[in-house]
mmCIF file of C-alpha atoms in Angstrom:
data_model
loop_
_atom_site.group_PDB
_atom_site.id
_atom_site.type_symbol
_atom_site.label_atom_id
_atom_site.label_comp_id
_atom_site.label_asym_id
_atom_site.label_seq_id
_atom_site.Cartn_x
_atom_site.Cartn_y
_atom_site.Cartn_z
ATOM 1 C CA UNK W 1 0.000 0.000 0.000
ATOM 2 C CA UNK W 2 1.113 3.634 -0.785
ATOM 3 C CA UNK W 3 1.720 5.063 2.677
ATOM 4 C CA UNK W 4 1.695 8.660 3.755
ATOM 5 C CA UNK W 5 5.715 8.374 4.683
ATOM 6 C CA UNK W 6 6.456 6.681 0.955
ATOM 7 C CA UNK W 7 4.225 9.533 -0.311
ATOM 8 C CA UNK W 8 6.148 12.734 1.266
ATOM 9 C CA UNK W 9 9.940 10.559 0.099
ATOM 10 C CA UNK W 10 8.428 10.477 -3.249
ATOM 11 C CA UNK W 11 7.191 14.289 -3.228
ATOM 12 C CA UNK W 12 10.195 15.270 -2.091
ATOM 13 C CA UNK W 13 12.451 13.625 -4.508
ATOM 14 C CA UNK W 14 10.335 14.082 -7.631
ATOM 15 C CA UNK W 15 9.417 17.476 -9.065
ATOM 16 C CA UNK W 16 6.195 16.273 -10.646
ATOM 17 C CA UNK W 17 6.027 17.452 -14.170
ATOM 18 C CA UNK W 18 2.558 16.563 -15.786
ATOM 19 C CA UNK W 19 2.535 15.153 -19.180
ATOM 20 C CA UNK W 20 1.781 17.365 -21.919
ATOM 21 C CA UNK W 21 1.334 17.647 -26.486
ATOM 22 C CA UNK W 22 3.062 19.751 -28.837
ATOM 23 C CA UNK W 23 0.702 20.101 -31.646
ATOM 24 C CA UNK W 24 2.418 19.885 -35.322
ATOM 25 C CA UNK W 25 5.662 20.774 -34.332
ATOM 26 C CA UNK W 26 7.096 18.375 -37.015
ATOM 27 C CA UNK W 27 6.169 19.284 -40.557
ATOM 28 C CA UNK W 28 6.703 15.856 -42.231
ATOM 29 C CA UNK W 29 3.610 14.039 -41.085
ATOM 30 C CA UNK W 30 3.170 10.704 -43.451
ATOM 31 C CA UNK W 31 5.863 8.454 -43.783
ATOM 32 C CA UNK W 32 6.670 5.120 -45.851
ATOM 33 C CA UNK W 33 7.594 2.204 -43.917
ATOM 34 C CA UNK W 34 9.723 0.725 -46.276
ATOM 35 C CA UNK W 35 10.886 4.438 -46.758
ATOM 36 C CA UNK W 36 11.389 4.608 -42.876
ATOM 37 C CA UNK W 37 12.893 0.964 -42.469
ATOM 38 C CA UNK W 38 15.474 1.464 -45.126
ATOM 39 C CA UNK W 39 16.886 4.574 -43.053
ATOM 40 C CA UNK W 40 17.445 2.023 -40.393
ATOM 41 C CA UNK W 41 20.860 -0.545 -39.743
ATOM 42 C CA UNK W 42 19.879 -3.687 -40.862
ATOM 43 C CA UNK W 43 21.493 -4.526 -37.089
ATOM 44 C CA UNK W 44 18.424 -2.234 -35.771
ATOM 45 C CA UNK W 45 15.796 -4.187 -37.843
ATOM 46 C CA UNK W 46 17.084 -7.873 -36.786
ATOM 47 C CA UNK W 47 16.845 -6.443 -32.991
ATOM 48 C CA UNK W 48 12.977 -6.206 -34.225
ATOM 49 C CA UNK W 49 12.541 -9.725 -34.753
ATOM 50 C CA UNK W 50 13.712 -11.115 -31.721
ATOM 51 C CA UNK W 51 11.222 -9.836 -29.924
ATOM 52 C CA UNK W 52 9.073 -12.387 -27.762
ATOM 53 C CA UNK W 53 5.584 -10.810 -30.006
ATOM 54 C CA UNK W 54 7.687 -10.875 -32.896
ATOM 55 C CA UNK W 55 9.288 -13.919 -33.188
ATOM 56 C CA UNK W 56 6.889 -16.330 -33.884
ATOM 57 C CA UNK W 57 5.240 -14.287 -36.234
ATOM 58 C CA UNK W 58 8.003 -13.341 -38.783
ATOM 59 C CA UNK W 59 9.351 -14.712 -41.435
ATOM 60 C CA UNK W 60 12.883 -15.625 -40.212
ATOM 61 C CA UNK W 61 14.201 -16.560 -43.335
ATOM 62 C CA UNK W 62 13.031 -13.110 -45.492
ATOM 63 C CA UNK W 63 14.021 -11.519 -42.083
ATOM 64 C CA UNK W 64 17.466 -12.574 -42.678
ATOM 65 C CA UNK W 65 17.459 -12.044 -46.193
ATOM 66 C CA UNK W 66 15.224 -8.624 -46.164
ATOM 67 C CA UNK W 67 14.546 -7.294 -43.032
ATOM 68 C CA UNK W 68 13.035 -4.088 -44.491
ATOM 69 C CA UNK W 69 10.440 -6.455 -46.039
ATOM 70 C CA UNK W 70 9.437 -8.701 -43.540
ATOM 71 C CA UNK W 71 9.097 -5.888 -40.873
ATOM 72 C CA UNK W 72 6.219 -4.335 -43.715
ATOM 73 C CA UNK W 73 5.482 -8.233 -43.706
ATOM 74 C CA UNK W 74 4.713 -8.325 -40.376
ATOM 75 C CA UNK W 75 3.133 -4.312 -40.276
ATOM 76 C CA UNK W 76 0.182 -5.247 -43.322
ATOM 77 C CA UNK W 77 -0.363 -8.626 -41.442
ATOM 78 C CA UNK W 78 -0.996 -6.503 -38.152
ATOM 79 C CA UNK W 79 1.981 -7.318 -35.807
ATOM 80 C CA UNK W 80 2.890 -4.114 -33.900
ATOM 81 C CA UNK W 81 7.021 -4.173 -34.769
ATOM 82 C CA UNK W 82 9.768 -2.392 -32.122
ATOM 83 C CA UNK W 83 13.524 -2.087 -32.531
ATOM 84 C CA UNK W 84 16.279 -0.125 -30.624
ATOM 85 C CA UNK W 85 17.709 1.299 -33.939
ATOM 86 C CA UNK W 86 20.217 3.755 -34.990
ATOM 87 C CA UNK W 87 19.845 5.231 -38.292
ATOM 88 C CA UNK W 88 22.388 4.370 -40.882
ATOM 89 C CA UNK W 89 23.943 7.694 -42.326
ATOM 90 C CA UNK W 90 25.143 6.253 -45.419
ATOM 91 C CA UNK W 91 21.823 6.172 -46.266
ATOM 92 C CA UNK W 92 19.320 9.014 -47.902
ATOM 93 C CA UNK W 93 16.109 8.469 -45.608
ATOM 94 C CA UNK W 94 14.007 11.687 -44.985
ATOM 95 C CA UNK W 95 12.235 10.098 -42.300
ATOM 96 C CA UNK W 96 15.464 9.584 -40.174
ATOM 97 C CA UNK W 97 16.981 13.182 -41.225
ATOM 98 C CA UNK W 98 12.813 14.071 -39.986
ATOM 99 C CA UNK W 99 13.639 12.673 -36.641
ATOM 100 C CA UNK W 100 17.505 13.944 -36.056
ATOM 101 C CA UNK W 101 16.296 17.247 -36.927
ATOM 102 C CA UNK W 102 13.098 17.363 -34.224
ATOM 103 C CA UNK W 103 15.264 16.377 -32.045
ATOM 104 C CA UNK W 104 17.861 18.680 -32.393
ATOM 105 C CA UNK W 105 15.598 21.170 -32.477
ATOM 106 C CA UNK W 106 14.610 20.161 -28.762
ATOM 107 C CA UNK W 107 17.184 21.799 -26.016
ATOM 108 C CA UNK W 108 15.882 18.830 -23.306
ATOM 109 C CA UNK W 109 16.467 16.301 -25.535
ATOM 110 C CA UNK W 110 20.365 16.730 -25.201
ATOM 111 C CA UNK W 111 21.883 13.680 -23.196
ATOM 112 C CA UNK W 112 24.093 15.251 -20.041
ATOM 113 C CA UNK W 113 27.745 14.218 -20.355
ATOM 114 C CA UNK W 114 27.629 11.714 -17.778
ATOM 115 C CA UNK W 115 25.200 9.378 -19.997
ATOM 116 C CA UNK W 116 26.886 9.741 -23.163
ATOM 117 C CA UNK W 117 28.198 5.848 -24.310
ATOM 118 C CA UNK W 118 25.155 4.445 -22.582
ATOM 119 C CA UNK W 119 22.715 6.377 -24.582
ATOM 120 C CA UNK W 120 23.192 9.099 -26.876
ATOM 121 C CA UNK W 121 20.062 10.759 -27.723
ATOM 122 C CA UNK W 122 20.728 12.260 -31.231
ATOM 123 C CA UNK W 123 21.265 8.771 -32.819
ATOM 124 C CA UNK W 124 19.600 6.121 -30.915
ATOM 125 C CA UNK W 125 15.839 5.182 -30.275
ATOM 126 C CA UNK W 126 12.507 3.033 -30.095
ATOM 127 C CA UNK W 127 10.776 2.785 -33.540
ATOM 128 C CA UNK W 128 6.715 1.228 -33.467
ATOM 129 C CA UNK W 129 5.156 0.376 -36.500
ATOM 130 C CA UNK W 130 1.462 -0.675 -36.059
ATOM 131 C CA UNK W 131 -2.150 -1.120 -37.590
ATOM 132 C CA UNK W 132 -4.868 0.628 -35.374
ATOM 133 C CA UNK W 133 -5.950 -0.925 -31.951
ATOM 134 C CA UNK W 134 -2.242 -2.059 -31.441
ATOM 135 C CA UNK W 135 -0.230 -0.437 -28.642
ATOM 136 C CA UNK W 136 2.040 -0.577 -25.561
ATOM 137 C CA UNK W 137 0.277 -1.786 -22.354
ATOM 138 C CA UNK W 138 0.899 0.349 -19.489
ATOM 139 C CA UNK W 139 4.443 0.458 -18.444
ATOM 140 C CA UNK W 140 6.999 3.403 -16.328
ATOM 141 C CA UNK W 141 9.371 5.385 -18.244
ATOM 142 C CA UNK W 142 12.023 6.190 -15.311
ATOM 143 C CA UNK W 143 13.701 9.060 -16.588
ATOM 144 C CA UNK W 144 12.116 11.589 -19.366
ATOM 145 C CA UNK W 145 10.818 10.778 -23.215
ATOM 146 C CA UNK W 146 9.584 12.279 -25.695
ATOM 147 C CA UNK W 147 7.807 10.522 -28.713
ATOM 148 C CA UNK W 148 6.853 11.879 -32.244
ATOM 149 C CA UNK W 149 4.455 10.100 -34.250
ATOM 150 C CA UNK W 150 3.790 9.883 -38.352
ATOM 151 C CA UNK W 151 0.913 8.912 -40.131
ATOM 152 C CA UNK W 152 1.608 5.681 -42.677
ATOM 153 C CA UNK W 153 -1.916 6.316 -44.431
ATOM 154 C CA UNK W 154 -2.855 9.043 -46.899
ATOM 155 C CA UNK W 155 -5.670 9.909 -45.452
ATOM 156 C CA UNK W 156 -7.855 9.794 -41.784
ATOM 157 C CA UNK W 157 -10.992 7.904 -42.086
ATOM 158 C CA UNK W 158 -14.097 8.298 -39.751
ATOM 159 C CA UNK W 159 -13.859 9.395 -36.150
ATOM 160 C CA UNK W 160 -10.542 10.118 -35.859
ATOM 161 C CA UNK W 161 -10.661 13.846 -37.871
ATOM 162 C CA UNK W 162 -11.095 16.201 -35.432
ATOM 163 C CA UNK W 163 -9.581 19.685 -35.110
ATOM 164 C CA UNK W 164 -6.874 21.869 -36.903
ATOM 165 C CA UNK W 165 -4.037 23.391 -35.163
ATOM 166 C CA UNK W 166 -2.938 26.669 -37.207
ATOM 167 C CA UNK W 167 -2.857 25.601 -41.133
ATOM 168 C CA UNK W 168 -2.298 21.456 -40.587
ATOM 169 C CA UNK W 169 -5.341 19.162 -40.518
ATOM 170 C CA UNK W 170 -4.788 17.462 -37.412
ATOM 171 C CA UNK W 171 -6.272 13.772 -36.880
ATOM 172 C CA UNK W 172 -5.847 11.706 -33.779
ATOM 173 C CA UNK W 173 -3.084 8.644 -34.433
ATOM 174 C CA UNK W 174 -2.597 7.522 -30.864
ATOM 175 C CA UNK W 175 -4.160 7.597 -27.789
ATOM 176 C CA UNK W 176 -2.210 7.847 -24.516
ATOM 177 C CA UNK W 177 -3.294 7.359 -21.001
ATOM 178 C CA UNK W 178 -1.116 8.646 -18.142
ATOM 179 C CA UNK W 179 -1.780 7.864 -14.703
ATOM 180 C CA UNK W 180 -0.481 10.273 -11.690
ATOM 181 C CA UNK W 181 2.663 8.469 -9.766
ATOM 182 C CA UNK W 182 1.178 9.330 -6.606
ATOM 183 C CA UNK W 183 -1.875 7.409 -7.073
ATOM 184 C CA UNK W 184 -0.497 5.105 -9.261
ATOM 185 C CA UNK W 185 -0.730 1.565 -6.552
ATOM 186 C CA UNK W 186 -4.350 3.094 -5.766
ATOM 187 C CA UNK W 187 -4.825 2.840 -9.489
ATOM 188 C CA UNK W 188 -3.297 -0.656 -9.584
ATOM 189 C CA UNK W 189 -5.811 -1.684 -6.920
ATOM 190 C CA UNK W 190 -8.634 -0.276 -8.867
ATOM 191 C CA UNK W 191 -7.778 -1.884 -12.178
ATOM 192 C CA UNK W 192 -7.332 -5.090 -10.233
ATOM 193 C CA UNK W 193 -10.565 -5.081 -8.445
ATOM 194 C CA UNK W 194 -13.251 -2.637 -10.337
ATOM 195 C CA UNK W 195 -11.630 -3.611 -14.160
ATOM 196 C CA UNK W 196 -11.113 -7.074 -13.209
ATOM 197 C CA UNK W 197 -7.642 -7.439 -14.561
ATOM 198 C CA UNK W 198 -5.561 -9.587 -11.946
ATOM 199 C CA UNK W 199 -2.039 -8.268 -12.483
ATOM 200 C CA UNK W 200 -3.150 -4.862 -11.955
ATOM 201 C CA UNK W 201 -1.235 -2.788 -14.576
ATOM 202 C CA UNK W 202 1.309 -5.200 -15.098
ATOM 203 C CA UNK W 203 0.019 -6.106 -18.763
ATOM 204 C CA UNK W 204 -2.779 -3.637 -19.038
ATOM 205 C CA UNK W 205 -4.228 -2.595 -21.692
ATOM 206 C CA UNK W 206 -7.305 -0.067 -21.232
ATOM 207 C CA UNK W 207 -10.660 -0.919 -23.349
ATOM 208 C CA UNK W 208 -13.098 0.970 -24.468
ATOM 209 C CA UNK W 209 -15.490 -0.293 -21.749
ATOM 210 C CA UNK W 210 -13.183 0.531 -19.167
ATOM 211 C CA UNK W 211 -12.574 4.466 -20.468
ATOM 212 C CA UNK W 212 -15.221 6.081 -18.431
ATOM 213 C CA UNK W 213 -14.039 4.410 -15.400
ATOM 214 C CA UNK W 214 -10.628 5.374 -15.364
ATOM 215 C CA UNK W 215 -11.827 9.001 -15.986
ATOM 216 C CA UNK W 216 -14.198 8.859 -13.160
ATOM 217 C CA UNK W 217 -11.240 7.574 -10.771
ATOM 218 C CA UNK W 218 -9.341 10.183 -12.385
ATOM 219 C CA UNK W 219 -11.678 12.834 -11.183
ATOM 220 C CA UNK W 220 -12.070 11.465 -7.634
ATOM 221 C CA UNK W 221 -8.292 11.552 -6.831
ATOM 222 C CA UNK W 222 -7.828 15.250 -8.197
ATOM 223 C CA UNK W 223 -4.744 16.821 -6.919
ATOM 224 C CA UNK W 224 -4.653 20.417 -6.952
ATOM 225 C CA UNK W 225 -7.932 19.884 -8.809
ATOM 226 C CA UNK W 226 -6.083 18.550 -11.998
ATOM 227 C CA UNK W 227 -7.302 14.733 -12.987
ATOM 228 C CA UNK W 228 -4.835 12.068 -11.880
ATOM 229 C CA UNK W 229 -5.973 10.277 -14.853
ATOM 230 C CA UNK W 230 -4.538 12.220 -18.629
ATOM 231 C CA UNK W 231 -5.804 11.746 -21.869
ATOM 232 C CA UNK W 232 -3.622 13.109 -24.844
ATOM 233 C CA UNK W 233 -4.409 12.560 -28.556
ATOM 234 C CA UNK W 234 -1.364 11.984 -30.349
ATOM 235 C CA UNK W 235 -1.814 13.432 -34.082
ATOM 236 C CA UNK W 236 1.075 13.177 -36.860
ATOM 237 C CA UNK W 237 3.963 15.541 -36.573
ATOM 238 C CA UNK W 238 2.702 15.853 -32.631
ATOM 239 C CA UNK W 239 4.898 15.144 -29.916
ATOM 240 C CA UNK W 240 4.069 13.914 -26.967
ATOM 241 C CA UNK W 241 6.140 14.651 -23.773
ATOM 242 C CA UNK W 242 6.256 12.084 -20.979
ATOM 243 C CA UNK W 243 8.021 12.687 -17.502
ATOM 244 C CA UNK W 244 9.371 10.094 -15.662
ATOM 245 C CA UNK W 245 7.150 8.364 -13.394
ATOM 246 C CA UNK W 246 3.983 8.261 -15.115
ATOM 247 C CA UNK W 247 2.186 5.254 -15.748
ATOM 248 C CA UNK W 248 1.565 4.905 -19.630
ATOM 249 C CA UNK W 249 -0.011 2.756 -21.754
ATOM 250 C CA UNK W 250 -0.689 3.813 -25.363
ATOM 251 C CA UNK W 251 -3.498 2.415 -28.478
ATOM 252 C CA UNK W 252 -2.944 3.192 -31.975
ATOM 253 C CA UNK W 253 -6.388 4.814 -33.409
ATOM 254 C CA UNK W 254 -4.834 4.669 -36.912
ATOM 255 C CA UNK W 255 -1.948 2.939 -38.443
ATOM 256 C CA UNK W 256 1.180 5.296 -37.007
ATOM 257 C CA UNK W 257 4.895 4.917 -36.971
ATOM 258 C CA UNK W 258 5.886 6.508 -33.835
ATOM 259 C CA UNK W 259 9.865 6.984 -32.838
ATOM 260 C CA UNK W 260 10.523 7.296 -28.811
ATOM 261 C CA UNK W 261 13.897 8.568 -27.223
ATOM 262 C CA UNK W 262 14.859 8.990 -23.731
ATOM 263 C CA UNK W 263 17.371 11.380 -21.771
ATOM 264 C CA UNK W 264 19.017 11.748 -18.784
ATOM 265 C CA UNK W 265 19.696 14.381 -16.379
ATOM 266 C CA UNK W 266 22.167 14.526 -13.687
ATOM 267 C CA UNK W 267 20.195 16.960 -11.920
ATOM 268 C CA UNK W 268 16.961 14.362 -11.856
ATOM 269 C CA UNK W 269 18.819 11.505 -10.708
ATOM 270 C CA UNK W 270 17.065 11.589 -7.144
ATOM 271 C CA UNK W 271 13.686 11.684 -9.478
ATOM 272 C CA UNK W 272 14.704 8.222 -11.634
ATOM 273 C CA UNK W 273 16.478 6.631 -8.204
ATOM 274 C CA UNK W 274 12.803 7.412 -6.424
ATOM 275 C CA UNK W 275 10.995 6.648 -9.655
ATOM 276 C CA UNK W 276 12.415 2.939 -9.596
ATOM 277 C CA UNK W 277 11.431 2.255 -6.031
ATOM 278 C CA UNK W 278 8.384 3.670 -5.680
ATOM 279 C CA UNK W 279 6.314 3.243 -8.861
ATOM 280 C CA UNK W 280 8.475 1.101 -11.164
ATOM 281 C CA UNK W 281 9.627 -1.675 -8.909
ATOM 282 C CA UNK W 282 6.608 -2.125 -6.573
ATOM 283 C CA UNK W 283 3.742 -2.462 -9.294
ATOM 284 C CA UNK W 284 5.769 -3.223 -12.442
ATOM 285 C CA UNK W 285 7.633 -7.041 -12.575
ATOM 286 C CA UNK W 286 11.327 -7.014 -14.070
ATOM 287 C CA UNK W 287 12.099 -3.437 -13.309
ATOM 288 C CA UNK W 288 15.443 -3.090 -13.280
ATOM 289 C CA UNK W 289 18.026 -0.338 -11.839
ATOM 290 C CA UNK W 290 20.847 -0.482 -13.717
ATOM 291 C CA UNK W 291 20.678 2.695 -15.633
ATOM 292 C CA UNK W 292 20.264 4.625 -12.871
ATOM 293 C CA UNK W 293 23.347 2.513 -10.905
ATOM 294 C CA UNK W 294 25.537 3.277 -13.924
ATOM 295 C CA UNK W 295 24.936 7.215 -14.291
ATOM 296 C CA UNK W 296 25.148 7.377 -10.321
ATOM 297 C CA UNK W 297 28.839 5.864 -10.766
ATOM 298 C CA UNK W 298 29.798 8.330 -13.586
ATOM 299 C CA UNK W 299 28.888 11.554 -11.404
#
């Protein structure tokens, strides 16, 4: 149980930053996947495939022989794809040259000296390719991320048109649910007992039927009279900005590429360390530390 003396430690060490949107801040907003994939090492791809979801769908043997094509492969036959990948410089991809330049063009998306080797922000990330109602269950990112998404579809279809931000038509690709870190075991309880999923969020992945539910908890834990429970519609070219600590999970409403990078802050060390043993650890199996251990020896 999340006691009042766990509470205060975790107020103290975390300056809680509440996840927000930045609406069409990348101008490219489609993208080819084979365009996309082709940026990519053909290193980063094979990390793709040995993926516990992945695996036993692909196609090892067109894997090994073209990687670019069984990842589409596996994207048209609706198997949400990941890989760690580093894109390949040698190679003219607009997509990558897209992503370096967003996130130059982000001042806290610079890794601090004392991560560089272990991560280095400007080169490496988390690439998704997936078909709508795919996602990532809910899961803790212990230090900050920021994701950018691209539509792989010419155009939206149905319910998920909705508003325009300045000149762009802007159309919902992803939905993301973030859950407060100090009520996150309280929301672990209720997903256990009022959504009926045993594991609490370990494996969750909200439903449509379950929506209105979270929202209400959401509104009956207010802090400060904000919602403990945040709803942000990802649209292409958006990205969203998630601070460590925050309970995530994340549905595709349309087929969306979406590329994820973390960074590290010496200064917010205290914030991952409390992060880790407080949210991460307690309601989250195979959390590990290590990151954290290694940056705390470099300092």
């Amino acid at each position: 149980m999340f006691n009042v003396h766990v509470q205060q430690k975790l107020v103290y060490a975390v300056q809680i930053e509440w996840p927000n949107i930045i609406h069409g801040f990348c101008a490219s907003q489609r993208v080819d996947p084979a365009t996309l994939l082709r940026g990519l090492t053909r290193e980063a791809l094979k990390d793709g495939f040995t993926r516990p979801a992945v695996e036993a769908e692909a196609d090892k043997a067109l894997a090994e022989r073209d990687p670019v094509a069984a990842a589409v492969n596996l994207f048209d036959r609706g198997t949400y794809f990941q890989c760690n990948f580093e894109p390949d410089t040698a190679v003219e991809s607009a997509p990558c040259q897209v992503l370096m330049s967003v996130k130059a063009a982000r001042p806290g998306s610079q890794v601090c000296e004392a991560a560089r080797g272990l991560t280095d922000t400007s080169r490496t990330g988390l690439l998704m390719l997936g078909k709508a109602g795919l996602g990532t269950k809910f899961h803790v990112d212990r230090t900050q991320a920021e994701n950018v998404a691209f539509s792989v579809v010419d155009k939206p279809k149905g319910k998920s048109k909705a508003t325009r931000h300045g000149s762009q038509p802007h159309f919902v690709l992803a939905r993301w649910w973030f859950v407060h870190p100090h009520v996150a075991p309280r929301f672990a309880e209720f997903v256990r007992d009022s959504l009926h999923h045993a594991d609490g969020l370990q494996d969750f992945m909200p439903k449509p039927e379950h929506w209105e539910l979270m929202l209400a908890f959401g509104s009956m834990n207010a802090i400060d009279g904000r919602d403990v429970v945040v709803v942000l519609n990802q649209g292409p070219g958006d990205i969203v900005l998630v601070p460590p600590g925050w309970p995530h999970a994340v549905n595709n409403v349309m087929p969306c590429c979406k590329l994820a990078w973390d960074h590290y802050d010496p200064r917010h060390l205290a914030t991952y360390a409390a992060v880790h043993r407080d949210v991460a650890s307690p309601l989250f199996r195979g959390a590990q530390l290590e990151t954290i251990t290694w940056l705390l020896d470099q300092l």
